[in-house]
Tab-separated table of C-alpha atoms in Angstrom:
chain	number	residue	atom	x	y	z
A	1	UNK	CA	0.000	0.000	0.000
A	2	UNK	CA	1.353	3.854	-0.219
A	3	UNK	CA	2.052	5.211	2.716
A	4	UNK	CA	1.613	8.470	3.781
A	5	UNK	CA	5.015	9.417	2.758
A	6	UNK	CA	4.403	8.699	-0.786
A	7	UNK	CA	6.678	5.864	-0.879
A	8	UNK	CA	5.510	2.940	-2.377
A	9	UNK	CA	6.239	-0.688	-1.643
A	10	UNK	CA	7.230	-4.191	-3.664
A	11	UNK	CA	3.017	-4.221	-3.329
A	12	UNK	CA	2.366	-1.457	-5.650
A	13	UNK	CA	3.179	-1.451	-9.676
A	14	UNK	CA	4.115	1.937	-8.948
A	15	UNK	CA	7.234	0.839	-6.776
A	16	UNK	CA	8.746	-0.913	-10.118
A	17	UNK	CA	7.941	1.595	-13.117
A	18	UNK	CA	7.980	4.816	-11.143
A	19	UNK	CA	11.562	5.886	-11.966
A	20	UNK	CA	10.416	5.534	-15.635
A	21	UNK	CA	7.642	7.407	-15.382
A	22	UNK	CA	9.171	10.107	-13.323
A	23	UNK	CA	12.343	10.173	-16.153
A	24	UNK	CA	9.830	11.322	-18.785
A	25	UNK	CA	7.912	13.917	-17.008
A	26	UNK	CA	10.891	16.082	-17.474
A	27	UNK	CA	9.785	16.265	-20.887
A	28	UNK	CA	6.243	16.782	-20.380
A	29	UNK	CA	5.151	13.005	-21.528
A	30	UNK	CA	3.262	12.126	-18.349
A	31	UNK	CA	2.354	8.789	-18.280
A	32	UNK	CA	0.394	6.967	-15.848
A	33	UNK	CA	-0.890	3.452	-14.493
A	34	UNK	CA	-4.465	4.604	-14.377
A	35	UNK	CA	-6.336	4.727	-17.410
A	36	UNK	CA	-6.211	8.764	-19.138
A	37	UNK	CA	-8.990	10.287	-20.695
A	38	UNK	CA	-7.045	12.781	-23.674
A	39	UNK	CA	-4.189	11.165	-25.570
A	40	UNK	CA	-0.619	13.066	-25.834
A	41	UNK	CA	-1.588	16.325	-27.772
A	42	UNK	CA	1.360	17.527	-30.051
A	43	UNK	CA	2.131	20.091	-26.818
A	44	UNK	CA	3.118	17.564	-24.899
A	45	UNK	CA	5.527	16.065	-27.563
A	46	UNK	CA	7.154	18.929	-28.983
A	47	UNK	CA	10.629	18.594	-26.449
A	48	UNK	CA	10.992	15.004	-27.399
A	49	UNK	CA	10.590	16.764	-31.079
A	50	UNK	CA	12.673	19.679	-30.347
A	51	UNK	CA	15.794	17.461	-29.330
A	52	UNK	CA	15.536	14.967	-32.111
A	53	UNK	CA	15.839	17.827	-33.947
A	54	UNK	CA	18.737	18.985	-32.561
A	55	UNK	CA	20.244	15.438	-32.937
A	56	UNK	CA	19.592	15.785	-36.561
A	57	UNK	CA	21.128	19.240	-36.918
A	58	UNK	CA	23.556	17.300	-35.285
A	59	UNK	CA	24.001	14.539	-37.437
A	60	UNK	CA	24.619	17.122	-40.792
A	61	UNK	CA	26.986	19.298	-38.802
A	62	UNK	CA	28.783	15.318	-38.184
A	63	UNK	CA	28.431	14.666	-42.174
A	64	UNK	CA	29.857	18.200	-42.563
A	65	UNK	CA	33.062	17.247	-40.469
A	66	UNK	CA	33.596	14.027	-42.618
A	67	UNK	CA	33.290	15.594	-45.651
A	68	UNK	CA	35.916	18.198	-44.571
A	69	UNK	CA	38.145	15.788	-43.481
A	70	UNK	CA	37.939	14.016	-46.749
A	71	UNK	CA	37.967	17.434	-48.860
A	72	UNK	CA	41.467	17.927	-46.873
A	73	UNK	CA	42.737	14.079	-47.179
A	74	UNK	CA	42.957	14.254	-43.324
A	75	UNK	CA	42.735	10.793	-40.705
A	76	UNK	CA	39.152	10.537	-39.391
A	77	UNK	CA	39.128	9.884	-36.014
A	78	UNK	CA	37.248	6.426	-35.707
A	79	UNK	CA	34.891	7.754	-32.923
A	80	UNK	CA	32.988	9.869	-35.367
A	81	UNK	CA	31.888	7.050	-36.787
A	82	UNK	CA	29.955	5.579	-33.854
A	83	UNK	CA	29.061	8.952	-32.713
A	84	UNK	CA	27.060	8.852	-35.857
A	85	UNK	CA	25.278	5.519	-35.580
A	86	UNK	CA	24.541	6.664	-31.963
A	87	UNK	CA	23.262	9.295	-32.781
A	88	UNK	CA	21.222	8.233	-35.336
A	89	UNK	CA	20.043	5.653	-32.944
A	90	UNK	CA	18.952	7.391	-29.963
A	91	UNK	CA	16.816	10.280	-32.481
A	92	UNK	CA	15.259	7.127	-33.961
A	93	UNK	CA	14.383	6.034	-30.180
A	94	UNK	CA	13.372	9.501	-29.630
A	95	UNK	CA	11.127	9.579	-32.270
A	96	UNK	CA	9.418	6.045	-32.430
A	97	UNK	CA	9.172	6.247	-28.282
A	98	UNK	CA	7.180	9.532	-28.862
A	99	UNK	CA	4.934	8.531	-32.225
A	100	UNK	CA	4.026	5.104	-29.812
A	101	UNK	CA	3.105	6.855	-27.038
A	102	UNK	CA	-0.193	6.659	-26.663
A	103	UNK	CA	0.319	3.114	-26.956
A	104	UNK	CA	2.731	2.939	-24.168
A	105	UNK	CA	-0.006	4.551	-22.045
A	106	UNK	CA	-2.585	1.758	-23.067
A	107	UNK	CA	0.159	-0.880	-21.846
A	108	UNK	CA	0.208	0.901	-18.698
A	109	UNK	CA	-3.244	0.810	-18.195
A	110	UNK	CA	-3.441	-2.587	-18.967
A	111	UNK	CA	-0.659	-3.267	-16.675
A	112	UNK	CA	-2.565	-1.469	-14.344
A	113	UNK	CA	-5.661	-3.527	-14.426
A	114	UNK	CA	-4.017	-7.065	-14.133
A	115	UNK	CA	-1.973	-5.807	-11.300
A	116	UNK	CA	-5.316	-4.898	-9.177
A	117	UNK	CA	-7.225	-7.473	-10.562
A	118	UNK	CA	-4.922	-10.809	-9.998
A	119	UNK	CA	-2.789	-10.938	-7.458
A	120	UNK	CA	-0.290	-14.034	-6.365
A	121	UNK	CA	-0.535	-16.339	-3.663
A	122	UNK	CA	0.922	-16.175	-0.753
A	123	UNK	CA	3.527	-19.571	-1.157
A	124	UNK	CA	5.031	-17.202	-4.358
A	125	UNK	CA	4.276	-13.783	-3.782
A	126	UNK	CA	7.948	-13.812	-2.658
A	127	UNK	CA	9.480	-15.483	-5.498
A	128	UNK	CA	7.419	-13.327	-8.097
A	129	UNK	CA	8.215	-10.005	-6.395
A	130	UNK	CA	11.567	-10.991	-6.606
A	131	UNK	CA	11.506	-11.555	-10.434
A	132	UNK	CA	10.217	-7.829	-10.414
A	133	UNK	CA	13.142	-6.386	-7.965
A	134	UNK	CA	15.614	-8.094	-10.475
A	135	UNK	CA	14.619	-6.272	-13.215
A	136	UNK	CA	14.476	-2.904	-11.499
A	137	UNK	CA	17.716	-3.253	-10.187
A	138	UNK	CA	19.187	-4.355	-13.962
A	139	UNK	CA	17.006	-1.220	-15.576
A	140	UNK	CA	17.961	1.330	-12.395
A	141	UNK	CA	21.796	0.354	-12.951
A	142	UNK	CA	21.355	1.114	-16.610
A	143	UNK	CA	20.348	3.960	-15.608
A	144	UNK	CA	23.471	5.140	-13.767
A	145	UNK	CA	25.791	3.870	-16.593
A	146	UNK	CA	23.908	6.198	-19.228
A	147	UNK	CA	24.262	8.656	-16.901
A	148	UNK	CA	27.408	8.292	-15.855
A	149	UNK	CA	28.398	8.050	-19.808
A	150	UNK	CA	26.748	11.573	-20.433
A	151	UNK	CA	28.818	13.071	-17.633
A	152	UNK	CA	32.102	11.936	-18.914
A	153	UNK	CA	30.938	13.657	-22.205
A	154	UNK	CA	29.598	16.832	-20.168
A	155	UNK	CA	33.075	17.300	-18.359
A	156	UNK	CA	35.716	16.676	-21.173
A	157	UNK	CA	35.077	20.113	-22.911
A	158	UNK	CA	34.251	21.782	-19.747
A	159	UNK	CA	37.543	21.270	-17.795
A	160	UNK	CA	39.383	21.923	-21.148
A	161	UNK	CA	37.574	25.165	-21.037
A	162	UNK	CA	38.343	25.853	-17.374
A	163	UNK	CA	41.598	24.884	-17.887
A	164	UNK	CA	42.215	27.325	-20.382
A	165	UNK	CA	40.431	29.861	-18.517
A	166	UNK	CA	42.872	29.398	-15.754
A	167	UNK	CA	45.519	30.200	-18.013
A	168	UNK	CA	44.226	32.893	-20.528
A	169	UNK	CA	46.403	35.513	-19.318
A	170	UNK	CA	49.327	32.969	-20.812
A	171	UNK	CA	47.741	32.456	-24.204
A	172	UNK	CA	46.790	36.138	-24.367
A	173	UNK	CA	43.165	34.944	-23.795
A	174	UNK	CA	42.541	32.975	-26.834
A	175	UNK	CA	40.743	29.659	-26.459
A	176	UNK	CA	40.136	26.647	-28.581
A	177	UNK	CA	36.636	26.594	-29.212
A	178	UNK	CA	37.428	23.081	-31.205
A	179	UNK	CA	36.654	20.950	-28.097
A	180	UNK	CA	32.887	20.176	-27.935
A	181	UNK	CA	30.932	17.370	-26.374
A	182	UNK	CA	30.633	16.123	-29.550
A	183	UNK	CA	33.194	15.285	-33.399
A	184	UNK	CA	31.647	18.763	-35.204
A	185	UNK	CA	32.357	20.848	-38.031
A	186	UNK	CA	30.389	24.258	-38.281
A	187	UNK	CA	30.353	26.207	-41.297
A	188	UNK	CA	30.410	29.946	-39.405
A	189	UNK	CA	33.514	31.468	-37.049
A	190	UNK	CA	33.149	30.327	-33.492
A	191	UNK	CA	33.158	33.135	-30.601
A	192	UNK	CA	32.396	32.370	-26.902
A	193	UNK	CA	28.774	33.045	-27.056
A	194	UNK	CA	28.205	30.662	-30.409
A	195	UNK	CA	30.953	27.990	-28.252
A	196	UNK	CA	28.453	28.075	-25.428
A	197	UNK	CA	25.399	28.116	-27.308
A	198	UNK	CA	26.846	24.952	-29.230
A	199	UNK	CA	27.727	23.452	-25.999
A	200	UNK	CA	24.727	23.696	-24.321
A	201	UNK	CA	23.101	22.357	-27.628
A	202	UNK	CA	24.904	19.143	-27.384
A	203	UNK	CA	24.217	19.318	-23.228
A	204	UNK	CA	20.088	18.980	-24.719
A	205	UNK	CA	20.861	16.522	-27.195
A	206	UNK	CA	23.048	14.404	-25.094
A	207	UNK	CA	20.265	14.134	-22.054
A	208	UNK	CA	17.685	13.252	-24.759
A	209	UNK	CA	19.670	10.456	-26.223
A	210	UNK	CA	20.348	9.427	-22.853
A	211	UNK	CA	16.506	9.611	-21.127
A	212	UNK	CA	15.051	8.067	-24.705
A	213	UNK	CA	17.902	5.661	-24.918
A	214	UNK	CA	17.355	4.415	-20.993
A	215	UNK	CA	13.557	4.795	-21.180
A	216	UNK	CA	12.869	2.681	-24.040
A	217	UNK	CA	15.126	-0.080	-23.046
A	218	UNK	CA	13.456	-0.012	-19.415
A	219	UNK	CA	10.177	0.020	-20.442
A	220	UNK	CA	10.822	-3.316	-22.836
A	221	UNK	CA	12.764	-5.000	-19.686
A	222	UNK	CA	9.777	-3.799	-17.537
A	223	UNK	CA	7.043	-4.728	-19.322
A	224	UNK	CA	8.181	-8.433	-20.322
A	225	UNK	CA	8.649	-8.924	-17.250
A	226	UNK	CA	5.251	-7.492	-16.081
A	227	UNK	CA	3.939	-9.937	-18.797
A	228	UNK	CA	5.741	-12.956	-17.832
A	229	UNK	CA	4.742	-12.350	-13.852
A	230	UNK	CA	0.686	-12.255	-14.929
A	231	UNK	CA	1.753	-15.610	-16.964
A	232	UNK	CA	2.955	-17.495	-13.698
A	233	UNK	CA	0.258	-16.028	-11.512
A	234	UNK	CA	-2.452	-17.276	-14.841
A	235	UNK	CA	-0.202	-21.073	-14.534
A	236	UNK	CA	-0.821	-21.563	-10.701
A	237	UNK	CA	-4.443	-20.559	-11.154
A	238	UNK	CA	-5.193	-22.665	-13.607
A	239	UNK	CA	-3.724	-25.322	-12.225
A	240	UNK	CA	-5.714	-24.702	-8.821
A	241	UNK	CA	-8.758	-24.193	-10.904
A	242	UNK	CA	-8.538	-27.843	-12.043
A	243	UNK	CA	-7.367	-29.631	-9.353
A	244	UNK	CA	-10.169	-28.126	-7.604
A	245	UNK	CA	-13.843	-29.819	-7.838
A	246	UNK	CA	-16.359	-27.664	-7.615
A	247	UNK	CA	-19.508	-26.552	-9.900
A	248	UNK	CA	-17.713	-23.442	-10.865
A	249	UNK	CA	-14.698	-24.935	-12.517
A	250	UNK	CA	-16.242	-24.765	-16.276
A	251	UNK	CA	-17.150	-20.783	-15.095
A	252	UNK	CA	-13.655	-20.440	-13.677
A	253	UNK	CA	-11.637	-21.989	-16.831
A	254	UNK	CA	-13.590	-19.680	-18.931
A	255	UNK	CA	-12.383	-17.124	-16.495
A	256	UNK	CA	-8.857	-18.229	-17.113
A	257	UNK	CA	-9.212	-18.540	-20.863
A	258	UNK	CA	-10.454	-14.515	-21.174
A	259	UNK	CA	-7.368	-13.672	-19.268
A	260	UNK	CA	-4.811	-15.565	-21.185
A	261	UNK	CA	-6.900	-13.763	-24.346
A	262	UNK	CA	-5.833	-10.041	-22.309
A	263	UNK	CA	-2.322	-11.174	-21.962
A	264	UNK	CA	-1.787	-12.062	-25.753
A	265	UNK	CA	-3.252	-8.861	-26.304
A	266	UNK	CA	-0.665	-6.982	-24.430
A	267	UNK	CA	1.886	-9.274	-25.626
A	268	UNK	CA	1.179	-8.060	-28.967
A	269	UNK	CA	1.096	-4.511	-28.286
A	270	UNK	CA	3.794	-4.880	-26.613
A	271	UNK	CA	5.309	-6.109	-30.070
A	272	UNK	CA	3.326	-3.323	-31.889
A	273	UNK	CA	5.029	-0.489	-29.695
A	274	UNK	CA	8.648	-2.232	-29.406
A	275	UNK	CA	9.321	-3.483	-32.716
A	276	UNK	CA	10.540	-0.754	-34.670
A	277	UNK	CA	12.755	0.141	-31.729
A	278	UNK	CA	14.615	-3.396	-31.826
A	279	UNK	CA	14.947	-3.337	-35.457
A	280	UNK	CA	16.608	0.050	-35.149
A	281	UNK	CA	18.537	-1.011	-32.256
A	282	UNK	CA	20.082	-4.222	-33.453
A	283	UNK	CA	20.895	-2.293	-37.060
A	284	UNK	CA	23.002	0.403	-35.445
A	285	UNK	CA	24.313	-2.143	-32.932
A	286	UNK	CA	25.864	-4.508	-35.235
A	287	UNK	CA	27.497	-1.763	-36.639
A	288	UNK	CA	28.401	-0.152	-33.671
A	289	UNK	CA	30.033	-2.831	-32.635
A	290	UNK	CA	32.478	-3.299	-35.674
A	291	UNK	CA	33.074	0.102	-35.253
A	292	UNK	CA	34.500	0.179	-31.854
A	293	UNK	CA	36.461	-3.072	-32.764
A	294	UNK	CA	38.456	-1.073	-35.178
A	295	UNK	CA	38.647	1.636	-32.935
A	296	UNK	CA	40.500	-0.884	-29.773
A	297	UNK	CA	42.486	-2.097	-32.441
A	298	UNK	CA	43.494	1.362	-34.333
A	299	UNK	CA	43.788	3.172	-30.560
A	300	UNK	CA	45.610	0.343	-28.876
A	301	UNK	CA	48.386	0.321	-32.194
A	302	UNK	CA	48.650	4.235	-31.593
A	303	UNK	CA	49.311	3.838	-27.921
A	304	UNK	CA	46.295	5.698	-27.490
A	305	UNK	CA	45.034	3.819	-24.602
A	306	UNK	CA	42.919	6.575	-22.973
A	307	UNK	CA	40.576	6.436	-26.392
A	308	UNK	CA	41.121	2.691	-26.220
A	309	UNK	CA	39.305	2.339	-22.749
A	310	UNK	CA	36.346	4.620	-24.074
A	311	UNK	CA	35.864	2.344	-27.008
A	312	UNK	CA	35.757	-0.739	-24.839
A	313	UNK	CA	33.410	0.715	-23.036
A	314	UNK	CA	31.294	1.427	-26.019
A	315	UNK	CA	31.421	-2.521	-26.959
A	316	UNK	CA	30.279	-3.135	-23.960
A	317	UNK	CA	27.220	-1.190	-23.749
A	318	UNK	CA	26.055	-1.762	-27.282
A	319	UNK	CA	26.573	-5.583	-26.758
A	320	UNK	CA	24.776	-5.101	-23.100
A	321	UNK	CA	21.782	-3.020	-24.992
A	322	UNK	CA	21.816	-6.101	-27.627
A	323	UNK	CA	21.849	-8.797	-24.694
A	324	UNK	CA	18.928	-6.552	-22.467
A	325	UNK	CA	16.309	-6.853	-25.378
A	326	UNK	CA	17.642	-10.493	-26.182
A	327	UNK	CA	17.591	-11.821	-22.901
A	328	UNK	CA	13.694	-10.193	-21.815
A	329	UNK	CA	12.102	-11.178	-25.861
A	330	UNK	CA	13.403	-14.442	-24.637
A	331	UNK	CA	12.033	-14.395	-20.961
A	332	UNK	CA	8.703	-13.539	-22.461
A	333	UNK	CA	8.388	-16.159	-25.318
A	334	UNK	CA	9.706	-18.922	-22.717
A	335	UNK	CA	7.097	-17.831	-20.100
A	336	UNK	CA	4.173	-17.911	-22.617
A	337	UNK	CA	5.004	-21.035	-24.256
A	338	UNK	CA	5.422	-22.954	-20.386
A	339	UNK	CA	1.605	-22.689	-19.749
A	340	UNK	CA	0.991	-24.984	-22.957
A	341	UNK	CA	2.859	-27.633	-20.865
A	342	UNK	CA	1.635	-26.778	-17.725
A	343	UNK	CA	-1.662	-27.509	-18.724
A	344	UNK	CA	-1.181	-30.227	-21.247
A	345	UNK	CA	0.441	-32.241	-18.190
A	346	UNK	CA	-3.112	-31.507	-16.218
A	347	UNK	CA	-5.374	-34.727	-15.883
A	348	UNK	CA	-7.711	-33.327	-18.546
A	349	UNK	CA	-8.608	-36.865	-20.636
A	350	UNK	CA	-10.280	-37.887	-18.164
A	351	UNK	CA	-13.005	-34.749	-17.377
A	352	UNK	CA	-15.939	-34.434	-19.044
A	353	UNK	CA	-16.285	-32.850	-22.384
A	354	UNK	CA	-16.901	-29.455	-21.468
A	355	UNK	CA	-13.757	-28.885	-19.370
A	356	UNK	CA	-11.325	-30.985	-21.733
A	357	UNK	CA	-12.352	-28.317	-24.723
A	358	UNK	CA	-11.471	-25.533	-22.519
A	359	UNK	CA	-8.550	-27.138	-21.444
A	360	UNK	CA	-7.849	-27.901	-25.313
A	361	UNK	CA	-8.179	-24.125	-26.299
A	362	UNK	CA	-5.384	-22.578	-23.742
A	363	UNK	CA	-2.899	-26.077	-24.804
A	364	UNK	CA	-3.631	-24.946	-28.681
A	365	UNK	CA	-3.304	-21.012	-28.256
A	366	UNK	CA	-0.467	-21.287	-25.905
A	367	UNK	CA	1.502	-23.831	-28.350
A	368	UNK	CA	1.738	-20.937	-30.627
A	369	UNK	CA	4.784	-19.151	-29.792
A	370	UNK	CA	4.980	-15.596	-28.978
A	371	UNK	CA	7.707	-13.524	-30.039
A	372	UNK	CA	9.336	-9.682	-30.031
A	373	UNK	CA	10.254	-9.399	-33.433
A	374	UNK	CA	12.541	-6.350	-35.239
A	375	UNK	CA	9.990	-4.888	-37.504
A	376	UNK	CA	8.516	-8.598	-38.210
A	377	UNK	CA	12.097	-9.204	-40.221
A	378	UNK	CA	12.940	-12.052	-37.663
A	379	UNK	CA	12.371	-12.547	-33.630
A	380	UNK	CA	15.296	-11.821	-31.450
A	381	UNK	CA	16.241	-13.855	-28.419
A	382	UNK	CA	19.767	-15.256	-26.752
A	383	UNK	CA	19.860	-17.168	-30.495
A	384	UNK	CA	19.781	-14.211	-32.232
A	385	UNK	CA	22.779	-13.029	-30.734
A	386	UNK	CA	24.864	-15.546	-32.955
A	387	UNK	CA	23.389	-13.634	-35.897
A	388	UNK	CA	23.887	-10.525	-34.900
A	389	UNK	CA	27.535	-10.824	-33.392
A	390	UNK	CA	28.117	-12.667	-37.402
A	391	UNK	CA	26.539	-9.684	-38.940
A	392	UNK	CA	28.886	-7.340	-36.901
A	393	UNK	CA	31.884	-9.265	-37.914
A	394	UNK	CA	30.581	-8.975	-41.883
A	395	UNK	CA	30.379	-5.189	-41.293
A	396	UNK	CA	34.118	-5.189	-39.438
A	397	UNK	CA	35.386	-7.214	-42.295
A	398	UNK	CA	33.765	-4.934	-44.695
A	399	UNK	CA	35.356	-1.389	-43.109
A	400	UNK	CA	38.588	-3.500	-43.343
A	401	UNK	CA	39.002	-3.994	-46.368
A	402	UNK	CA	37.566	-0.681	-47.651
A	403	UNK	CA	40.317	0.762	-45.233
């Protein structure tokens, strides 16, 4: 229950998608749990719209750099590269999490309802809420690495500004306005005012890529798992429901088939909302990750071992974000297919006609596997990552040899 504090407990849905919800209020998307009566009006998008805009500006003024730098015949630094593709990734997030809104709200809502509506039994109320902790913990520490990466990014050009600042009466107080948060070219004369304006431009973009980029990926981790937790709580009551023998057991299987109809509904809006996200997130991931392969390799043989930890670090959060969706698609489709077996292994040949159809109907639509797709191209789970990790290797192959 909420206490008078406003702190909620491992009893309320709010204590496990709170942080989310309380992330995107800072850009004036406020979801809820309980149903809303007006959808998102174009008001209540246009920050989300204002910094993917920005990232695209962004993205030219990127292009702009490369092209210089082959205009010149000058090294590219292999960062600009993935700055690109995450770039380009986290607008796309941007974007797609703010077109599906309205959608996300009707997942919380139904969320919502089942969370009210069917509780879990005492024997594995602990077990269950436990599930639920896990993946708060996973999506709140993903969290703190985002952030933690957008604060390394914040301070770099910052202290190189201070530090110059600290010495301007040396260099007869001229400063390099070339270090910004992000690889840029602009086509005008930089002066302290347009440095700070470009700076702070970046700052925006950086903490939309970030919230978008976090928010997205928690929400998928959340909701699977929401989904997979009203799956075990539907197994145990079904399987109580049978073994108990009563006149109400037809009524109550009925019951049970309705809400294993609601869950396949979310599960599919769940794919409806998600989809585009993991298709754009596994594209730009692959590539990402051939990209930061050449860039250990290219830092590592320049002795460059300060940009060689930074690109490690990249690997490893791209393959993480590619792992997070793998790992809860996975989770989901596992959980969904279980209650096929569960009640397949009932004693259901030997009830009367009635109950053995019923019975029938959740072994038939259960059978049929449920998966989180990118873009219906192919579903994504722990076996994707085979394909994914040999796709990455084509593209690192590929930049090779072109290099």
């Amino acid at each position: 229950m909420k206490s008078r504090e406003n702190i909620f407990t491992k009893d309320d849905i709010e204590y496990y998608l709170n942080f989310i919800l309380k992330s995107l209020r800072t850009v004036g998307l406020k979801l809820s749990l309980s149903k809303k009566i007006d959808e998102f009006k174009f008001r209540h998008k246009l920050p989300t719209i204002i910094g993917c805009s920005i990232g695209i500006i962004i993205f030219f003024l990127q292009i702009y750099f490369i092209g210089d730098a082959l205009h010149n015949h000058t090294i590219l630094p292999i960062q600009i590269i993935s700055q690109v593709i995450s770039n380009l990734q986290a607008v796309s997030k941007g974007f797609l999490v703010v077109y599906k809104i309205n959608k996300i709200q009707r997942i919380l809502e139904q969320i919502g309802v089942l969370w009210k509506m069917y509780t879990p039994d005492e024997s594995n109320r602990a077990t269950l809420y436990n599930i639920l902790q896990r993946t708060r913990s996973i999506c709140k520490t993903y969290y703190a690495v985002l952030i933690a990466t957008v604060s390394i990014y914040y301070l770099q050009p910052i202290a190189n500004f201070m530090g110059q600042y600290g010495a301007r009466n040396g260099i007869n107080h001229t400063y390099d306005y070339t270090k910004t948060l992000l690889i840029i070219k602009v086509p005008f004369q930089v002066t302290l005012k347009r440095y700070f304006f470009i700076i702070s431009q970046e700052a925006v973009l950086l903490y939309m890529s970030a919230l978008y980029w976090a928010c997205s990926d928690a929400f998928f981790a959340c909701f699977t798992t929401q989904i997979c937790y009203h799956f075990k709580i539907l197994k145990y009551h079904t399987k109580v429901c049978f073994d108990v023998k009563n006149e109400n057991s037809r009524l109550n299987l009925v019951t049970l088939i309705k809400r294993h109809q609601k869950l396949l509904r979310l599960c599919e809006l769940t794919e409806d909302v998600f989809s585009p996200i993991i298709f754009s997130t596994m594209l730009s991931s692959a590539m990402n990750l051939c990209v930061n392969v050449i860039g250990v390799k290219e830092t590592i043989s320049n002795g460059s071992y300060r940009q060689t930890g930074m690109h490690l670090f990249l690997f490893i959060i791209t393959f993480s974000q590619i792992l997070f969706y793998c790992a809860f698609a996975e989770a989901m489709t596992e959980e969904a297919c279980t209650l096929a077996d569960l009640a397949y292994n009932l004693e259901w040949t030997s009830k009367d006609y009635k109950l053995r159809y019923y019975i029938q109907v959740i072994i038939l639509r259960a059978h049929k596997p449920i998966y989180c797709t990118a873009y219906g191209f192919f579903p994504i789970g722990i076996q994707k990552l085979t394909s994914i990790i040999n796709a990455s290797f084509s593209y690192y192959m590929m930049l090779k040899t072109v290099s």
